[in-house]
mmCIF file of C-alpha atoms in Angstrom:
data_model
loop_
_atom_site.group_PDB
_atom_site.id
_atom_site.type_symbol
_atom_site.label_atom_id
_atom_site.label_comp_id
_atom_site.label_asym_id
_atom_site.label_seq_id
_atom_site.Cartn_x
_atom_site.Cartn_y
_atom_site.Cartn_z
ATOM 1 C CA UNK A 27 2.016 15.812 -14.603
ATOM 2 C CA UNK A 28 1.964 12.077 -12.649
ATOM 3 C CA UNK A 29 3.323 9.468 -14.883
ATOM 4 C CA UNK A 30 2.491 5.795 -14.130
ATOM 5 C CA UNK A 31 5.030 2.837 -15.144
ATOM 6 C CA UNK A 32 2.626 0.009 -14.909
ATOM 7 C CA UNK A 33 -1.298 -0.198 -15.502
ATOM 8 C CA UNK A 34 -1.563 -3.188 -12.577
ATOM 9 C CA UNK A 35 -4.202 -3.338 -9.682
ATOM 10 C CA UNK A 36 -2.148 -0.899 -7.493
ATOM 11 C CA UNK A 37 -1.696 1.542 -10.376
ATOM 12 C CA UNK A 38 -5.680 1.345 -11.648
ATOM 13 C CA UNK A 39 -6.672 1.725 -7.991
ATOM 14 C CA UNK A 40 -4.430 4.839 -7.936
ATOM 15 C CA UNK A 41 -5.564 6.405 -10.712
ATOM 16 C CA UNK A 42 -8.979 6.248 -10.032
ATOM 17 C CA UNK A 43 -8.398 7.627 -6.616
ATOM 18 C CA UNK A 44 -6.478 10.609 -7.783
ATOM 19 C CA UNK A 45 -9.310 11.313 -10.441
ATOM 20 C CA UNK A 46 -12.445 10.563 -8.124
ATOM 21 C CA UNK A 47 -10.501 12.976 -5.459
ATOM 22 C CA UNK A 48 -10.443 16.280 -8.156
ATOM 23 C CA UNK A 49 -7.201 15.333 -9.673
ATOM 24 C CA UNK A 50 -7.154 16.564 -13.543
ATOM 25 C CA UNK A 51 -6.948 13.933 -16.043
ATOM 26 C CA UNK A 52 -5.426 15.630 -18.111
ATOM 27 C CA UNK A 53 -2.350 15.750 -15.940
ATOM 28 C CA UNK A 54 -2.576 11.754 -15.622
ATOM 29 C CA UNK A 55 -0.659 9.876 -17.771
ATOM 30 C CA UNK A 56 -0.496 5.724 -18.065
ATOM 31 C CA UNK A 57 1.735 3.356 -19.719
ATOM 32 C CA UNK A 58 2.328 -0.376 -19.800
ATOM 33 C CA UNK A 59 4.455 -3.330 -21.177
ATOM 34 C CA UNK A 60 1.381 -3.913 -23.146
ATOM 35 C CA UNK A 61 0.264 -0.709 -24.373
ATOM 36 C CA UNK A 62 -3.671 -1.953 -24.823
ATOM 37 C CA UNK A 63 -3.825 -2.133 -20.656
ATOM 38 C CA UNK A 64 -2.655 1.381 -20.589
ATOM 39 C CA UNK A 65 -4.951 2.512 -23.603
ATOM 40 C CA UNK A 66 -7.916 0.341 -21.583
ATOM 41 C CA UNK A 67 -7.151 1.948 -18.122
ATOM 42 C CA UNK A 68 -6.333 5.580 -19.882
ATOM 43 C CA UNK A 69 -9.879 5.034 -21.509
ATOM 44 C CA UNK A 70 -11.912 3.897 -18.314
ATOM 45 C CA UNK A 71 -10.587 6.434 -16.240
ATOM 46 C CA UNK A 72 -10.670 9.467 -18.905
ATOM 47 C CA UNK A 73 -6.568 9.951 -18.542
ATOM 48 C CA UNK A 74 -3.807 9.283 -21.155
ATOM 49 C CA UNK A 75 -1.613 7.018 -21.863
ATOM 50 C CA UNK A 76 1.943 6.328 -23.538
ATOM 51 C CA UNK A 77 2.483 3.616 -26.304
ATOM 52 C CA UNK A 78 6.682 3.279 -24.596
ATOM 53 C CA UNK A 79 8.221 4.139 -21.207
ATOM 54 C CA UNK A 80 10.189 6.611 -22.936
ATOM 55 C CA UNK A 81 6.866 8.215 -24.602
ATOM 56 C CA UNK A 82 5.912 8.570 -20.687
ATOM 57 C CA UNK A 83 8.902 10.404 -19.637
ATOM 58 C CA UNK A 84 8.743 12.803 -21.878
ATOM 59 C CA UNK A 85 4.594 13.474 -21.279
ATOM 60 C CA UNK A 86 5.403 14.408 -17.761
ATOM 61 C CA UNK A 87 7.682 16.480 -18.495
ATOM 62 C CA UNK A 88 11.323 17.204 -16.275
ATOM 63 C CA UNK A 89 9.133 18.703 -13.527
ATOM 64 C CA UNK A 90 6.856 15.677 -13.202
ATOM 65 C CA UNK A 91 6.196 12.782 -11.009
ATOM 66 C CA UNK A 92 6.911 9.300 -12.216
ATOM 67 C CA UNK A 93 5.435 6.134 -10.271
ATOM 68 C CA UNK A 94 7.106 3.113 -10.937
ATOM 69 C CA UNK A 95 4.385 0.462 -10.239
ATOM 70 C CA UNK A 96 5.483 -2.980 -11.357
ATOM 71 C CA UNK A 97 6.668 -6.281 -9.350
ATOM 72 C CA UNK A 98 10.154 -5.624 -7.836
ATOM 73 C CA UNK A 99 11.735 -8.289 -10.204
ATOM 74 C CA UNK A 100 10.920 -6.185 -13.107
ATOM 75 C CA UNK A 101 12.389 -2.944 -11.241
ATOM 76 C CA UNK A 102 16.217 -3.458 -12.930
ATOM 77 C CA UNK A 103 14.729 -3.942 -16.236
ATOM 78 C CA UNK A 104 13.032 -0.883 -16.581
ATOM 79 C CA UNK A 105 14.695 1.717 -14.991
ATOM 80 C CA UNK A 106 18.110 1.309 -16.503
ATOM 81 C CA UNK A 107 16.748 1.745 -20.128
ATOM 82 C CA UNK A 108 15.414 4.924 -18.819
ATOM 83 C CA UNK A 109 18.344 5.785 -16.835
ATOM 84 C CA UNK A 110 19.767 8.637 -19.355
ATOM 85 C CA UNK A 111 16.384 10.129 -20.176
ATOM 86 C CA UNK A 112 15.921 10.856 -16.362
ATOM 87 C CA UNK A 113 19.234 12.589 -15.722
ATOM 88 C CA UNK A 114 17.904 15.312 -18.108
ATOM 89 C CA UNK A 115 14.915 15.542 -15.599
ATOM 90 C CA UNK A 116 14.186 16.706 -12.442
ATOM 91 C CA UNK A 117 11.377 14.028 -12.212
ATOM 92 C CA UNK A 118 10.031 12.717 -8.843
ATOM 93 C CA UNK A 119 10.357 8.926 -8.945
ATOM 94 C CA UNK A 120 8.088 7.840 -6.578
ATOM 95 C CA UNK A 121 8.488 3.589 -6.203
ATOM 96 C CA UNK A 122 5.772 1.194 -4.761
ATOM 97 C CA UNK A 123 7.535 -2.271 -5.518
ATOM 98 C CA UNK A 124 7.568 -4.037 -2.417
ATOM 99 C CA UNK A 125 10.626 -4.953 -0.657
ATOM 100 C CA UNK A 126 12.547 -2.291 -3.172
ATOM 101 C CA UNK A 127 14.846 -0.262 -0.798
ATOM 102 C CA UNK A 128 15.692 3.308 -1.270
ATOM 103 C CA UNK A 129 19.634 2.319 -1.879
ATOM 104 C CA UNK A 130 18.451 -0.100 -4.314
ATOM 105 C CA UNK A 131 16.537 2.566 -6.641
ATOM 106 C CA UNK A 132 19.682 4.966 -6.075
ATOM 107 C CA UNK A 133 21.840 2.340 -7.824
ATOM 108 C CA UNK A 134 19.697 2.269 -10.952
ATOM 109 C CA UNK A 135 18.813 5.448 -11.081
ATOM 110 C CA UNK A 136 20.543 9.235 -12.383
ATOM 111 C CA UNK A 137 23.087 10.492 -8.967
ATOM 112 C CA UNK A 138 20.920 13.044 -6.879
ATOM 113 C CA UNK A 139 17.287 11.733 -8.487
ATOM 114 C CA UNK A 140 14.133 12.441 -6.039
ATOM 115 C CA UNK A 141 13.386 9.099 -4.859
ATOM 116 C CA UNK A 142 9.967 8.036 -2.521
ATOM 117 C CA UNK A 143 9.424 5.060 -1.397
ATOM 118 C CA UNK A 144 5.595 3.782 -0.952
ATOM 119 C CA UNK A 145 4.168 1.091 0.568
ATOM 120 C CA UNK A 146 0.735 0.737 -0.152
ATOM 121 C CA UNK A 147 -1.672 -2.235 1.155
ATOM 122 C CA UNK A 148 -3.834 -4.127 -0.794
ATOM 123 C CA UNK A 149 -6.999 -1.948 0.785
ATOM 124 C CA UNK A 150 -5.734 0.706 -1.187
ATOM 125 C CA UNK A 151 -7.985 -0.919 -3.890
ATOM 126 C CA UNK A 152 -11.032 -0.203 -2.490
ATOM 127 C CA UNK A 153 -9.919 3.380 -1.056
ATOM 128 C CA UNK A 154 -9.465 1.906 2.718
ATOM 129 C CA UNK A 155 -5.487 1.620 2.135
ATOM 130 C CA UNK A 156 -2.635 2.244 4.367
ATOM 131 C CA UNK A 157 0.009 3.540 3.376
ATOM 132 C CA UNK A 158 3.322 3.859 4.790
ATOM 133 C CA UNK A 159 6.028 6.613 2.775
ATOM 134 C CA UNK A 160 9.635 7.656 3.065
ATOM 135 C CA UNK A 161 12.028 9.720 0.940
ATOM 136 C CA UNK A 162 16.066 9.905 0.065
ATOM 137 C CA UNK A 163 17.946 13.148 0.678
ATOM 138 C CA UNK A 164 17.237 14.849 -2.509
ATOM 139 C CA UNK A 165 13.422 14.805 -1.697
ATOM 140 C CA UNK A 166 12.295 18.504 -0.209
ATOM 141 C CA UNK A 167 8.837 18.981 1.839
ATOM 142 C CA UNK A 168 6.896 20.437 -1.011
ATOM 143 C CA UNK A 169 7.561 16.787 -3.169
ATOM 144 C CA UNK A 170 6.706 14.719 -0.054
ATOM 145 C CA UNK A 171 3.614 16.785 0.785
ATOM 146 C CA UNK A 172 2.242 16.324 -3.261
ATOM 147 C CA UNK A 173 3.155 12.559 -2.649
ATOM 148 C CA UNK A 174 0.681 12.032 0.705
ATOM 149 C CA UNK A 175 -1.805 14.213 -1.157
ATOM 150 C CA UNK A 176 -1.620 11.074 -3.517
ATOM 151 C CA UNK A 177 -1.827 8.144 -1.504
ATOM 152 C CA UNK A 178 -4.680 10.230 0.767
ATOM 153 C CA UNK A 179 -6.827 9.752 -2.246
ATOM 154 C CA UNK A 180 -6.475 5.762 -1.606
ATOM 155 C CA UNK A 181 -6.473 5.400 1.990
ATOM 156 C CA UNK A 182 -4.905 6.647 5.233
ATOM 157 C CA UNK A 183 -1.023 7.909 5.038
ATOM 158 C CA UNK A 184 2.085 7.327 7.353
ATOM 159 C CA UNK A 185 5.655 8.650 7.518
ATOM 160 C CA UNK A 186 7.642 6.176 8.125
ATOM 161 C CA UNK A 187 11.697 5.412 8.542
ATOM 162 C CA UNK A 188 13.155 3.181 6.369
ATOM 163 C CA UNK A 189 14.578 1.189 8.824
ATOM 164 C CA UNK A 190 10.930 0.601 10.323
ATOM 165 C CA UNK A 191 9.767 -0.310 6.786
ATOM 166 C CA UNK A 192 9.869 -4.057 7.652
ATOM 167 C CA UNK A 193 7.266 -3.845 10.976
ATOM 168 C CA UNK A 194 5.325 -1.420 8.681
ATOM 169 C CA UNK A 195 4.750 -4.149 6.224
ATOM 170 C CA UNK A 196 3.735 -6.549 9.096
ATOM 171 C CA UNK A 197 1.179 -4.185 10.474
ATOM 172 C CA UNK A 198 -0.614 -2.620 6.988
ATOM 173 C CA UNK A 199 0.630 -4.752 4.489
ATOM 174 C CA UNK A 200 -0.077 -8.779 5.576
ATOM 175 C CA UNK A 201 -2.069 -7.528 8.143
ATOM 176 C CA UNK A 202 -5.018 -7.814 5.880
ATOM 177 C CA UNK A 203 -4.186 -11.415 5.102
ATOM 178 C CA UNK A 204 -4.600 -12.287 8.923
ATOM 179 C CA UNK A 205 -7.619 -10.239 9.413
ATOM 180 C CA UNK A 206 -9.386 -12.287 6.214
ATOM 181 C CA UNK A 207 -8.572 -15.529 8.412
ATOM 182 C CA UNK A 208 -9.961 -13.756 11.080
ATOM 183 C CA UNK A 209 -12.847 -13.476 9.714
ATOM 184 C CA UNK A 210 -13.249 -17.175 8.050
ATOM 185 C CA UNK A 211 -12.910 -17.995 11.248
ATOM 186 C CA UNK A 212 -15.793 -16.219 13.223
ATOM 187 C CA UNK A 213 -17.848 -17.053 10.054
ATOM 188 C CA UNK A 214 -17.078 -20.849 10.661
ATOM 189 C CA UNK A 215 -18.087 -20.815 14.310
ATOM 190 C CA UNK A 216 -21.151 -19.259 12.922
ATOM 191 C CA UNK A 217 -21.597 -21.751 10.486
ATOM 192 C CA UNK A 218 -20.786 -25.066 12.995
ATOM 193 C CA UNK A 219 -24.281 -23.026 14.885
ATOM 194 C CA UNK A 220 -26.112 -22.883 12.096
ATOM 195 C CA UNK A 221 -25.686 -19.737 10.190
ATOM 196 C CA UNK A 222 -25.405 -20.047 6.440
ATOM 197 C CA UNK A 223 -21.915 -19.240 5.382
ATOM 198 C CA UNK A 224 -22.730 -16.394 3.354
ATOM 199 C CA UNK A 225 -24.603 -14.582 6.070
ATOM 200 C CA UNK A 226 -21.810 -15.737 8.655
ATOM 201 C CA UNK A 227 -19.031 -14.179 6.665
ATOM 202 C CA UNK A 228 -21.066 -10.857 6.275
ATOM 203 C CA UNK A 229 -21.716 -10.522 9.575
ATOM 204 C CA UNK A 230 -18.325 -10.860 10.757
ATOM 205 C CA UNK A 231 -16.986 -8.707 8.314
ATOM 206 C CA UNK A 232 -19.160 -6.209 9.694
ATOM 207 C CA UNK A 233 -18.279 -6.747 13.093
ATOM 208 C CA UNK A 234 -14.719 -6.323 11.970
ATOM 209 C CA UNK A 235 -14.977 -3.011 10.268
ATOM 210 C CA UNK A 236 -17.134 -1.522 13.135
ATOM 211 C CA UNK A 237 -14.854 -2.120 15.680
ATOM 212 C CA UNK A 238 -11.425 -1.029 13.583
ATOM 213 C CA UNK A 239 -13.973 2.305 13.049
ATOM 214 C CA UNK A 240 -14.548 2.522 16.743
ATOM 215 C CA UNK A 241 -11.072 1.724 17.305
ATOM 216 C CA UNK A 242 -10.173 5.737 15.418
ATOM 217 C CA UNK A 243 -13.186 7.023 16.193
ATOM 218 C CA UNK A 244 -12.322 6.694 20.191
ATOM 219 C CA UNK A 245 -8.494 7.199 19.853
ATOM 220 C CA UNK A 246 -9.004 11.145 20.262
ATOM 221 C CA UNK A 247 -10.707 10.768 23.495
ATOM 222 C CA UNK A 248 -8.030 8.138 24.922
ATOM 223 C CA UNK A 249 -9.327 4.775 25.016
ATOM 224 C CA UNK A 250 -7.740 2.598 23.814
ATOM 225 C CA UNK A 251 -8.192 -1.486 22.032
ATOM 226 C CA UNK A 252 -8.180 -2.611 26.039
ATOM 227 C CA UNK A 253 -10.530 -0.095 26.947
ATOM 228 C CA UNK A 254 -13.431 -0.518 24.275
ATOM 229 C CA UNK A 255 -12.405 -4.538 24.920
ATOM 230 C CA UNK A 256 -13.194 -3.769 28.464
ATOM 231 C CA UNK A 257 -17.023 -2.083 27.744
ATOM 232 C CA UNK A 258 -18.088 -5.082 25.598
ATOM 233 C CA UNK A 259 -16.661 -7.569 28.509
ATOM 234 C CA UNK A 260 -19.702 -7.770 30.633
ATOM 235 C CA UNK A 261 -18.879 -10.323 34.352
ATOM 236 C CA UNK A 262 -19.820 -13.720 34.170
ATOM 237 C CA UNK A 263 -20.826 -12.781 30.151
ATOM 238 C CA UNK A 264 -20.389 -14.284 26.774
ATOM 239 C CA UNK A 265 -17.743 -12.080 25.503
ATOM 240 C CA UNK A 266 -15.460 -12.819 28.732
ATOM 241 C CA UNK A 267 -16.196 -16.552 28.124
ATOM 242 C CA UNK A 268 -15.145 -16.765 24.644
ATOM 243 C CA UNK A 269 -12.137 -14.094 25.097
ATOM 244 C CA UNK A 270 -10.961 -16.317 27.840
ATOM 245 C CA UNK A 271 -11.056 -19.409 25.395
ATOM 246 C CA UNK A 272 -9.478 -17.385 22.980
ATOM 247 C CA UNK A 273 -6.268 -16.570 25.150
ATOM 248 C CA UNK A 274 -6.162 -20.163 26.562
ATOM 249 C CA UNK A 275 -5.364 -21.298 22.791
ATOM 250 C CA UNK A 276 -2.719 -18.607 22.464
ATOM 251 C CA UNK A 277 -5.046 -15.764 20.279
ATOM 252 C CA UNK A 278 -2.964 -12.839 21.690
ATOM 253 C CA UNK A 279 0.492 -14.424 21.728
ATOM 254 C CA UNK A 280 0.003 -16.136 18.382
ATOM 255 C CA UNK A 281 -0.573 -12.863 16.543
ATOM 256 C CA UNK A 282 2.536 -10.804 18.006
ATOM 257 C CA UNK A 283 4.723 -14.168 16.945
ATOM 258 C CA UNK A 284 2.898 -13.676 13.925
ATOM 259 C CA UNK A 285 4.192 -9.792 13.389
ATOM 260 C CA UNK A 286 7.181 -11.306 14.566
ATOM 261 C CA UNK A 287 7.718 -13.772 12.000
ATOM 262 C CA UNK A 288 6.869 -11.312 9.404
ATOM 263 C CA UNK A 289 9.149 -9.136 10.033
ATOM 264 C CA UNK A 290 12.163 -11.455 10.635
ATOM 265 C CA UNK A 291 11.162 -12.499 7.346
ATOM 266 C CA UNK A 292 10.588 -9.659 5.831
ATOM 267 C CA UNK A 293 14.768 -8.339 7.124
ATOM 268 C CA UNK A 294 16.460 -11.618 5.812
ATOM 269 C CA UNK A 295 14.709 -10.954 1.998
ATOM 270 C CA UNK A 296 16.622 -7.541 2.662
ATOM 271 C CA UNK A 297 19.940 -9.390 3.411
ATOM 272 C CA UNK A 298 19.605 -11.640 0.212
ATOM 273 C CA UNK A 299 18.724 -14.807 2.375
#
């Protein structure tokens, strides 16, 4: 049985993955702070759903798989009501707060609990997620493997250190954030020409998926971003005009200091600053 604490965009777009991927939804269970958004997500995705956290724990079971999806500053208020319920389990807690470290969940949680840490992106929504997962200790292959399986039903998965959590989280999870400004911004070049905005937008967006596609689609056969760049780049052509523009106002430089600051950011939150 998979449990989920929390009936929020992550969780719904979970649930439906795991049941539009041949999970049983039977062995889905939902609750909420408000039990009516787990009854309306239990009843749009055909799964159940607890009235109480405690209600949850014990539908899974002390063999199950609980996923604690809520906003990190509601992580201490939940699990240590459920603390003494748990250390009669065996459950799998598997965490996708953001920013939650593995040390952090050990301190509210029973000693020796299974503990996975997640970090989804917000293209898990649509299916087109990245995901980025690490475990404590107590967490054996066989729990790790049914925890990909998961996320695979949302997106693409990684294994990933803890340590490199932080550059993770610069490349998959505001990643998608940059790439959206990206994309305004081809669609306003395209608009200062003429285009309607609309249209603009749609066609860059396009653009934009097609190349990240070709981008995997040519990895096997050893090209890489500079290569593909390279085949588009005709001499004395468009693309090497505006690509030369582009690097004279700091495109390529800009977006590593933009990784940069992310993460820098991202490892002072972790230090309390």
């Amino acid at each position: 049985m998979i449990g989920f604490l929390g009936s929020g965009n992550m969780a719904r777009a979970i649930v439906a993955g795991l049941v539009n991927t041949g999970y049983d939804p039977a062995e889905i269970v939902v609750s909420a702070r408000d039990p009516r958004n787990a009854e309306k997500l239990a009843q749009s995705e055909g799964v159940d759903f607890a009235r109480s956290n405690e209600e949850l724990i014990d539908m899974i079971g002390p063999d199950g798989t609980l996923v604690i999806a809520v906003k990190p500053h509601m992580i201490k208020g939940i699990l240590e009501p459920l603390h003494d319920a748990l250390s009669e389990t065996s459950i799998l807690v598997v965490s996708i707060a953001a920013g939650t470290t593995l040390a952090t969940l050990e301190s509210l949680l029973p000693q020796g609990q299974a503990i996975v840490r997640v970090m989804p992106n917000v293209n898990s929504t649509i299916g087109a997620g990245m995901s980025g997962i690490c475990g404590n200790d107590q967490v054996d292959e066989t729990q790790l493997d049914s925890v990909f399986a998961m996320f695979d039903a949302v997106g693409e998965v990684a294994h990933i250190a803890e340590k490199d959590f932080p550059v993770f989280s610069a490349l998959a999870g505001c990643s998608p954030a940059w790439t959206f400004e990206y994309i305004e911004a081809l669609a306003r070049g395209g608009v200062a020409n003429g285009l309607p905005k609309s249209q603009a937008v749609r066609i860059a967006a396009q653009a934009v998926l097609g190349s990240a596609q070709m981008v995997l689609a040519k990895a096997g056969d050893g090209l890489s971003p500079n290569n593909l760049r390279d085949t588009v780049s005709s001499p004395g052509g468009t693309t090497i005009a505006g690509l030369i523009a582009m690097e004279d106002a700091g495109f390529s430089p800009a977006v590593v200091r933009g990784v940069q600051a992310a993460v820098d950011r991202d490892n002072a939150i972790q230090q309390g600053k």
